[in-house]
CSV table of C-alpha atoms in Angstrom, one decimal:
chain,number,residue,atom,x,y,z
A,1,UNK,CA,0.0,0.0,0.0
A,2,UNK,CA,1.4,3.4,-0.9
A,3,UNK,CA,2.7,5.5,2.0
A,4,UNK,CA,0.6,8.4,0.7
A,5,UNK,CA,-2.6,6.4,0.5
A,6,UNK,CA,-5.5,8.6,1.8
A,7,UNK,CA,-7.0,7.5,5.0
A,8,UNK,CA,-9.6,8.6,7.5
A,9,UNK,CA,-11.3,7.2,10.6
A,10,UNK,CA,-14.8,7.3,11.9
A,11,UNK,CA,-15.3,9.5,15.0
A,12,UNK,CA,-15.6,8.0,18.5
A,13,UNK,CA,-19.3,7.5,18.2
A,14,UNK,CA,-18.8,5.2,15.2
A,15,UNK,CA,-20.6,7.5,12.8
A,16,UNK,CA,-19.4,7.5,9.2
A,17,UNK,CA,-16.8,10.0,8.1
A,18,UNK,CA,-18.3,13.1,6.5
A,19,UNK,CA,-15.2,15.2,6.0
A,20,UNK,CA,-11.6,14.3,5.0
A,21,UNK,CA,-8.5,16.4,5.1
A,22,UNK,CA,-6.1,15.0,2.5
A,23,UNK,CA,-3.8,18.1,2.2
A,24,UNK,CA,0.0,17.7,1.9
A,25,UNK,CA,-0.2,14.0,1.4
A,26,UNK,CA,2.1,13.8,-1.6
A,27,UNK,CA,-0.8,12.5,-3.7
A,28,UNK,CA,-0.2,12.1,-7.4
A,29,UNK,CA,-2.0,10.5,-10.4
A,30,UNK,CA,-0.2,7.3,-9.4
A,31,UNK,CA,-2.4,7.2,-6.3
A,32,UNK,CA,-5.6,7.4,-8.4
A,33,UNK,CA,-6.7,3.9,-7.5
A,34,UNK,CA,-6.1,4.6,-3.8
A,35,UNK,CA,-8.1,7.8,-4.0
A,36,UNK,CA,-10.9,6.0,-5.8
A,37,UNK,CA,-10.9,3.3,-3.2
A,38,UNK,CA,-10.9,5.8,-0.3
A,39,UNK,CA,-13.9,7.7,-1.8
A,40,UNK,CA,-15.8,4.5,-2.4
A,41,UNK,CA,-15.3,3.4,1.2
A,42,UNK,CA,-16.6,6.6,2.5
A,43,UNK,CA,-19.9,7.3,0.7
A,44,UNK,CA,-21.1,9.7,3.4
A,45,UNK,CA,-18.4,12.3,2.7
A,46,UNK,CA,-19.7,15.8,2.2
A,47,UNK,CA,-16.4,17.6,2.2
A,48,UNK,CA,-12.9,16.5,0.8
A,49,UNK,CA,-9.8,18.7,0.7
A,50,UNK,CA,-7.1,17.5,-1.7
A,51,UNK,CA,-5.1,20.8,-1.6
A,52,UNK,CA,-1.4,21.0,-1.8
A,53,UNK,CA,-0.8,17.7,-3.6
A,54,UNK,CA,0.5,16.9,-7.1
A,55,UNK,CA,-2.7,15.7,-8.7
A,56,UNK,CA,-2.9,16.5,-12.4
A,57,UNK,CA,-5.5,15.8,-15.1
A,58,UNK,CA,-5.6,12.0,-14.9
A,59,UNK,CA,-6.1,12.1,-11.1
A,60,UNK,CA,-8.7,14.8,-11.4
A,61,UNK,CA,-10.6,12.6,-13.9
A,62,UNK,CA,-10.6,9.7,-11.5
A,63,UNK,CA,-11.8,11.9,-8.7
A,64,UNK,CA,-14.6,13.3,-11.0
A,65,UNK,CA,-15.7,9.8,-12.0
A,66,UNK,CA,-16.1,8.6,-8.4
A,67,UNK,CA,-17.7,11.8,-7.1
A,68,UNK,CA,-20.1,11.9,-10.0
A,69,UNK,CA,-21.9,9.0,-8.3
A,70,UNK,CA,-22.1,10.8,-4.9
A,71,UNK,CA,-25.5,12.1,-3.7
A,72,UNK,CA,-24.1,14.0,-0.7
A,73,UNK,CA,-20.8,15.6,-1.7
A,74,UNK,CA,-21.3,19.3,-1.0
A,75,UNK,CA,-17.8,20.8,-1.0
A,76,UNK,CA,-14.6,19.9,-2.9
A,77,UNK,CA,-11.2,21.6,-2.6
A,78,UNK,CA,-8.4,20.7,-5.0
A,79,UNK,CA,-6.4,23.9,-4.9
A,80,UNK,CA,-2.7,24.2,-5.5
A,81,UNK,CA,-2.3,21.0,-7.5
A,82,UNK,CA,-1.3,20.5,-11.1
A,83,UNK,CA,-4.7,20.4,-12.8
A,84,UNK,CA,-5.0,21.7,-16.4
A,85,UNK,CA,-7.8,22.1,-18.8
A,86,UNK,CA,-8.5,18.4,-19.2
A,87,UNK,CA,-8.8,17.9,-15.5
A,88,UNK,CA,-11.1,21.0,-15.2
A,89,UNK,CA,-13.3,19.5,-17.9
A,90,UNK,CA,-13.6,16.3,-16.0
A,91,UNK,CA,-14.5,18.1,-12.8
A,92,UNK,CA,-17.1,20.1,-14.7
A,93,UNK,CA,-19.1,16.9,-15.2
A,94,UNK,CA,-19.4,16.7,-11.4
A,95,UNK,CA,-20.6,20.3,-11.3
A,96,UNK,CA,-23.3,19.3,-13.8
A,97,UNK,CA,-24.4,16.0,-12.3
A,98,UNK,CA,-23.8,16.2,-8.5
A,99,UNK,CA,-26.9,18.0,-7.2
A,100,UNK,CA,-25.5,18.2,-3.7
A,101,UNK,CA,-22.3,20.0,-4.8
A,102,UNK,CA,-22.4,23.7,-3.7
A,103,UNK,CA,-18.7,24.7,-3.5
A,104,UNK,CA,-15.6,23.8,-5.6
A,105,UNK,CA,-12.1,25.3,-5.1
A,106,UNK,CA,-9.7,24.9,-8.0
A,107,UNK,CA,-7.4,27.8,-7.2
A,108,UNK,CA,-3.7,27.7,-7.8
A,109,UNK,CA,-3.7,25.2,-10.7
A,110,UNK,CA,-2.9,25.7,-14.4
A,111,UNK,CA,-6.4,26.0,-15.9
A,112,UNK,CA,-6.5,28.1,-19.0
A,113,UNK,CA,-9.3,28.9,-21.5
A,114,UNK,CA,-10.7,25.5,-22.5
A,115,UNK,CA,-11.1,24.3,-18.9
A,116,UNK,CA,-12.7,27.6,-17.9
A,117,UNK,CA,-15.2,27.4,-20.8
A,118,UNK,CA,-16.2,23.8,-19.8
A,119,UNK,CA,-16.7,24.9,-16.2
A,120,UNK,CA,-18.7,27.9,-17.3
A,121,UNK,CA,-21.0,25.7,-19.4
A,122,UNK,CA,-21.4,23.4,-16.4
A,123,UNK,CA,-22.5,26.3,-14.2
A,124,UNK,CA,-25.3,27.1,-16.6
A,125,UNK,CA,-26.6,23.5,-16.1
A,126,UNK,CA,-26.0,23.3,-12.3
A,127,UNK,CA,-28.9,23.8,-9.9
A,128,UNK,CA,-26.8,23.8,-6.7
A,129,UNK,CA,-23.5,25.5,-7.2
A,130,UNK,CA,-22.9,28.5,-4.9
A,131,UNK,CA,-19.2,29.1,-4.8
A,132,UNK,CA,-16.5,28.7,-7.5
A,133,UNK,CA,-12.9,29.6,-6.9
A,134,UNK,CA,-10.6,29.8,-10.0
A,135,UNK,CA,-8.2,32.2,-8.4
A,136,UNK,CA,-4.5,32.1,-9.5
A,137,UNK,CA,-5.0,30.1,-12.6
A,138,UNK,CA,-4.3,31.3,-16.2
A,139,UNK,CA,-7.8,32.0,-17.5
A,140,UNK,CA,-7.0,35.4,-19.0
A,141,UNK,CA,-9.4,37.7,-20.8
A,142,UNK,CA,-11.2,35.0,-22.7
A,143,UNK,CA,-11.7,33.0,-19.6
A,144,UNK,CA,-13.3,36.0,-17.9
A,145,UNK,CA,-15.5,36.5,-21.0
A,146,UNK,CA,-16.9,32.9,-21.0
A,147,UNK,CA,-17.5,33.1,-17.2
A,148,UNK,CA,-19.3,36.4,-17.7
A,149,UNK,CA,-21.4,34.8,-20.3
A,150,UNK,CA,-22.5,32.1,-17.8
A,151,UNK,CA,-23.3,34.8,-15.2
A,152,UNK,CA,-25.3,36.8,-17.8
A,153,UNK,CA,-27.4,33.7,-18.8
A,154,UNK,CA,-28.2,32.9,-15.2
A,155,UNK,CA,-26.5,30.6,-12.7
A,156,UNK,CA,-26.9,29.7,-9.1
A,157,UNK,CA,-23.4,31.0,-8.3
A,158,UNK,CA,-23.3,33.5,-5.4
A,159,UNK,CA,-19.5,33.9,-5.0
A,160,UNK,CA,-16.9,33.9,-7.8
A,161,UNK,CA,-13.2,34.2,-7.2
A,162,UNK,CA,-11.0,35.0,-10.2
A,163,UNK,CA,-8.0,36.6,-8.4
A,164,UNK,CA,-4.7,36.6,-10.1
A,165,UNK,CA,-5.8,35.6,-13.6
A,166,UNK,CA,-4.7,38.6,-15.8
A,167,UNK,CA,-8.3,39.2,-17.0
A,168,UNK,CA,-7.2,42.8,-17.6
A,169,UNK,CA,-9.6,45.7,-18.5
A,170,UNK,CA,-11.4,43.7,-21.2
A,171,UNK,CA,-12.2,40.8,-18.9
A,172,UNK,CA,-13.5,43.3,-16.3
A,173,UNK,CA,-15.7,44.9,-18.9
A,174,UNK,CA,-17.3,41.6,-19.7
A,175,UNK,CA,-17.9,40.8,-16.1
A,176,UNK,CA,-19.4,44.3,-15.6
A,177,UNK,CA,-21.9,43.7,-18.4
A,178,UNK,CA,-22.9,40.4,-16.9
A,179,UNK,CA,-23.4,42.1,-13.5
A,180,UNK,CA,-26.0,44.4,-15.0
A,181,UNK,CA,-28.2,41.4,-15.7
A,182,UNK,CA,-27.2,39.0,-13.0
A,183,UNK,CA,-29.3,38.9,-9.8
A,184,UNK,CA,-27.6,36.0,-7.9
A,185,UNK,CA,-24.0,36.9,-7.4
A,186,UNK,CA,-23.2,38.4,-4.1
A,187,UNK,CA,-19.4,38.4,-4.0
A,188,UNK,CA,-16.8,38.9,-6.8
A,189,UNK,CA,-13.1,38.7,-6.3
A,190,UNK,CA,-10.9,40.2,-9.1
A,191,UNK,CA,-7.8,41.4,-7.3
A,192,UNK,CA,-4.3,41.1,-8.9
A,193,UNK,CA,-5.8,41.2,-12.4
A,194,UNK,CA,-4.4,44.4,-14.1
A,195,UNK,CA,-7.9,45.7,-14.6
A,196,UNK,CA,-6.6,49.3,-14.2
A,197,UNK,CA,-8.8,52.4,-13.8
A,198,UNK,CA,-11.0,51.6,-16.8
A,199,UNK,CA,-11.8,48.1,-15.4
A,200,UNK,CA,-12.6,49.5,-12.0
A,201,UNK,CA,-14.9,52.0,-13.7
A,202,UNK,CA,-16.7,49.3,-15.6
A,203,UNK,CA,-17.3,47.1,-12.6
A,204,UNK,CA,-18.4,49.8,-10.1
A,205,UNK,CA,-20.6,51.5,-12.6
A,206,UNK,CA,-22.5,48.3,-13.0
A,207,UNK,CA,-23.4,48.5,-9.4
A,208,UNK,CA,-25.7,51.4,-10.2
A,209,UNK,CA,-28.0,48.8,-11.7
A,210,UNK,CA,-27.0,45.7,-9.8
A,211,UNK,CA,-28.6,45.5,-6.4
A,212,UNK,CA,-27.4,42.1,-5.2
A,213,UNK,CA,-23.6,42.2,-5.3
A,214,UNK,CA,-22.5,42.8,-1.7
A,215,UNK,CA,-18.7,42.3,-1.9
A,216,UNK,CA,-16.3,43.6,-4.6
A,217,UNK,CA,-12.6,42.9,-4.4
A,218,UNK,CA,-10.5,45.3,-6.6
A,219,UNK,CA,-7.2,45.0,-4.7
A,220,UNK,CA,-3.8,45.2,-6.4
A,221,UNK,CA,-5.1,46.5,-9.8
A,222,UNK,CA,-3.0,49.7,-10.2
A,223,UNK,CA,-6.1,51.9,-9.6
A,224,UNK,CA,-5.1,55.5,-9.0
A,225,UNK,CA,-6.9,58.8,-8.3
A,226,UNK,CA,-8.6,58.7,-11.7
A,227,UNK,CA,-10.1,55.3,-10.9
A,228,UNK,CA,-11.0,56.5,-7.4
A,229,UNK,CA,-13.0,59.3,-8.9
A,230,UNK,CA,-15.0,56.9,-11.0
A,231,UNK,CA,-15.6,54.6,-8.1
A,232,UNK,CA,-16.8,57.5,-5.9
A,233,UNK,CA,-19.4,58.4,-8.4
A,234,UNK,CA,-20.8,54.9,-8.5
A,235,UNK,CA,-20.7,54.5,-4.7
A,236,UNK,CA,-22.9,57.6,-4.4
A,237,UNK,CA,-25.5,55.7,-6.4
A,238,UNK,CA,-25.0,52.2,-5.2
A,239,UNK,CA,-27.5,50.8,-2.7
A,240,UNK,CA,-26.4,47.1,-2.5
A,241,UNK,CA,-22.6,47.0,-2.0
A,242,UNK,CA,-21.6,46.3,1.6
A,243,UNK,CA,-17.9,45.5,1.3
A,244,UNK,CA,-15.3,47.2,-1.0
A,245,UNK,CA,-11.7,46.1,-1.0
A,246,UNK,CA,-9.3,48.5,-2.7
A,247,UNK,CA,-6.1,47.5,-0.8
A,248,UNK,CA,-2.6,47.9,-2.4
A,249,UNK,CA,-3.6,50.2,-5.3
A,250,UNK,CA,-2.2,53.7,-6.1
A,251,UNK,CA,-4.9,56.0,-4.7
A,252,UNK,CA,-2.7,58.5,-2.9
A,253,UNK,CA,-4.0,61.6,-1.1
A,254,UNK,CA,-5.9,62.8,-4.2
A,255,UNK,CA,-7.6,59.5,-4.7
A,256,UNK,CA,-8.6,59.4,-1.1
A,257,UNK,CA,-10.2,62.8,-1.4
A,258,UNK,CA,-12.1,61.7,-4.5
A,259,UNK,CA,-13.2,58.4,-2.9
A,260,UNK,CA,-14.2,60.1,0.3
A,261,UNK,CA,-17.0,62.0,-1.5
A,262,UNK,CA,-18.6,58.7,-2.6
A,263,UNK,CA,-18.2,57.1,0.8
A,264,UNK,CA,-19.8,60.1,2.4
A,265,UNK,CA,-22.8,59.8,0.1
A,266,UNK,CA,-23.2,56.0,0.3
A,267,UNK,CA,-25.7,54.4,2.6
A,268,UNK,CA,-25.0,50.7,2.2
A,269,UNK,CA,-21.3,50.2,2.6
A,270,UNK,CA,-20.3,48.6,5.9
A,271,UNK,CA,-16.7,47.6,5.3
A,272,UNK,CA,-13.9,49.4,3.4
A,273,UNK,CA,-10.3,48.3,2.9
A,274,UNK,CA,-7.9,51.0,1.7
A,275,UNK,CA,-4.6,49.4,3.0
A,276,UNK,CA,-1.4,50.1,1.2
A,277,UNK,CA,-2.4,53.1,-0.8
A,278,UNK,CA,0.0,55.9,0.4
A,279,UNK,CA,-2.9,58.1,1.6
A,280,UNK,CA,-0.7,60.1,4.0
A,281,UNK,CA,-2.1,62.6,6.5
A,282,UNK,CA,-4.0,64.4,3.8
A,283,UNK,CA,-5.8,61.3,2.6
A,284,UNK,CA,-6.5,60.2,6.2
A,285,UNK,CA,-8.1,63.6,6.8
A,286,UNK,CA,-10.3,63.2,3.8
A,287,UNK,CA,-11.5,59.8,5.0
A,288,UNK,CA,-12.0,61.1,8.5
A,289,UNK,CA,-14.3,63.8,7.1
A,290,UNK,CA,-16.2,61.1,5.1
A,291,UNK,CA,-16.7,59.0,8.3
A,292,UNK,CA,-18.2,62.0,9.9
A,293,UNK,CA,-20.9,62.0,7.3
A,294,UNK,CA,-21.4,58.3,6.6
A,295,UNK,CA,-24.0,56.4,8.6
A,296,UNK,CA,-23.4,52.8,7.4
A,297,UNK,CA,-19.7,52.0,7.7
A,298,UNK,CA,-18.7,49.7,10.6
A,299,UNK,CA,-15.1,48.7,9.7
A,300,UNK,CA,-12.4,50.5,7.8
A,301,UNK,CA,-8.8,49.3,7.2
A,302,UNK,CA,-6.1,52.0,6.7
A,303,UNK,CA,-2.9,50.1,7.5
A,304,UNK,CA,0.4,50.9,5.9
A,305,UNK,CA,-0.7,54.2,4.5
A,306,UNK,CA,2.1,56.6,5.6
A,307,UNK,CA,-0.3,58.2,8.1
A,308,UNK,CA,1.4,60.3,10.9
A,309,UNK,CA,0.1,61.8,14.1
A,310,UNK,CA,-1.8,64.6,12.3
A,311,UNK,CA,-3.9,62.1,10.3
A,312,UNK,CA,-4.3,59.8,13.2
A,313,UNK,CA,-5.8,62.6,15.3
A,314,UNK,CA,-8.4,63.4,12.6
A,315,UNK,CA,-9.4,59.7,12.5
A,316,UNK,CA,-9.7,59.5,16.3
A,317,UNK,CA,-11.9,62.6,16.2
A,318,UNK,CA,-14.1,61.1,13.5
A,319,UNK,CA,-14.6,58.0,15.6
A,320,UNK,CA,-15.9,60.1,18.5
A,321,UNK,CA,-18.4,61.7,16.1
A,322,UNK,CA,-19.5,58.4,14.5
A,323,UNK,CA,-20.4,55.7,17.0
A,324,UNK,CA,-21.2,53.3,14.2
A,325,UNK,CA,-17.5,52.6,13.5
A,326,UNK,CA,-16.4,49.7,15.6
A,327,UNK,CA,-13.2,48.7,13.8
A,328,UNK,CA,-10.4,50.9,12.4
A,329,UNK,CA,-7.1,49.3,11.6
A,330,UNK,CA,-4.0,51.7,11.5
A,331,UNK,CA,-1.1,49.4,12.1
A,332,UNK,CA,1.9,49.9,9.8
A,333,UNK,CA,1.6,53.7,10.1
A,334,UNK,CA,3.4,56.2,12.4
A,335,UNK,CA,0.5,57.8,14.3
A,336,UNK,CA,2.2,57.5,17.6
A,337,UNK,CA,1.3,55.7,20.8
A,338,UNK,CA,-0.9,58.4,22.2
A,339,UNK,CA,-3.0,58.6,19.0
A,340,UNK,CA,-3.2,54.8,18.9
A,341,UNK,CA,-4.6,54.8,22.4
A,342,UNK,CA,-7.1,57.5,21.5
A,343,UNK,CA,-8.3,55.4,18.6
A,344,UNK,CA,-8.5,52.3,20.7
A,345,UNK,CA,-10.5,54.1,23.4
A,346,UNK,CA,-12.9,55.6,20.9
A,347,UNK,CA,-13.4,52.2,19.3
A,348,UNK,CA,-14.1,50.5,22.6
A,349,UNK,CA,-16.6,53.2,23.5
A,350,UNK,CA,-18.3,52.7,20.1
A,351,UNK,CA,-18.4,48.9,20.7
A,352,UNK,CA,-19.9,49.4,24.1
A,353,UNK,CA,-22.6,51.7,22.7
A,354,UNK,CA,-23.4,49.2,19.9
A,355,UNK,CA,-24.3,46.4,22.4
A,356,UNK,CA,-26.0,48.7,25.0
A,357,UNK,CA,-29.7,48.0,25.4
């Protein structure tokens, strides 16, 4: 028996195994028979994690064949393996046929266009899929386009992760057009995709029509003050977005000033991440002014933004004026111990007020 053969044991009550952690087991396609046997011996499994192994297309096909017969498998993770388009196509059959499957994570593989297209077609047929993670593959612009087509036609997907796929501005545009017609998706992750200012504008402007998307991740996309101005205009009109992630972009003080106008006018946003944007004291002041006018934000992250004591004081004052803010992160700045303590005290007071009868 192979040393890397997957194994699991029933719990102390003798109940059948329902979840299996098979990460870091050194599993390869050569262990396909062992994997097949394992899955067959545990028909009650609802969750299996094959992450961080060396499974490629042949192994994925074997897994798909066995899981295709499952009536209870709800969640499957095969991230950070060596699965390409053929393996993705095999797993797409599981998406189509396994009515219990709601979540599949294929991030960190080498899936390109063909595999993405096959998965997109499977999503159109699935009646149960909720979450699909294709982050850190190689789907590119065309992969984003076929995934957008599936969203536009209508799927059950509520969360889609496409981080790190170089979908660029054109891919973002296709997704934005789909968002205008899609009424199911609640979370879209497109950070690290080189969508630039234009891509950010496409996506956020779609929120003026889309009322269901609650989380939008635009981190690490080289968005600057021009993009921030476009985002601000859309934020002022959006009524559904609750979480906006803009960390590690290039907003600067001018971008913060522009974005603050949209934040101040927005009434749905509850969480905002602007970490790593070189806002400085001026940008911190702009955001502090926005917090004084916004009535929905609860958490805001401003870490690593070159903020000094002057900007920190303005943020602390804003917390005193806005009891709705219960979390403000400023580590990685140079606001000083006294200001950090003022911010901490203000947050504690706001949290106490939030739970008071």
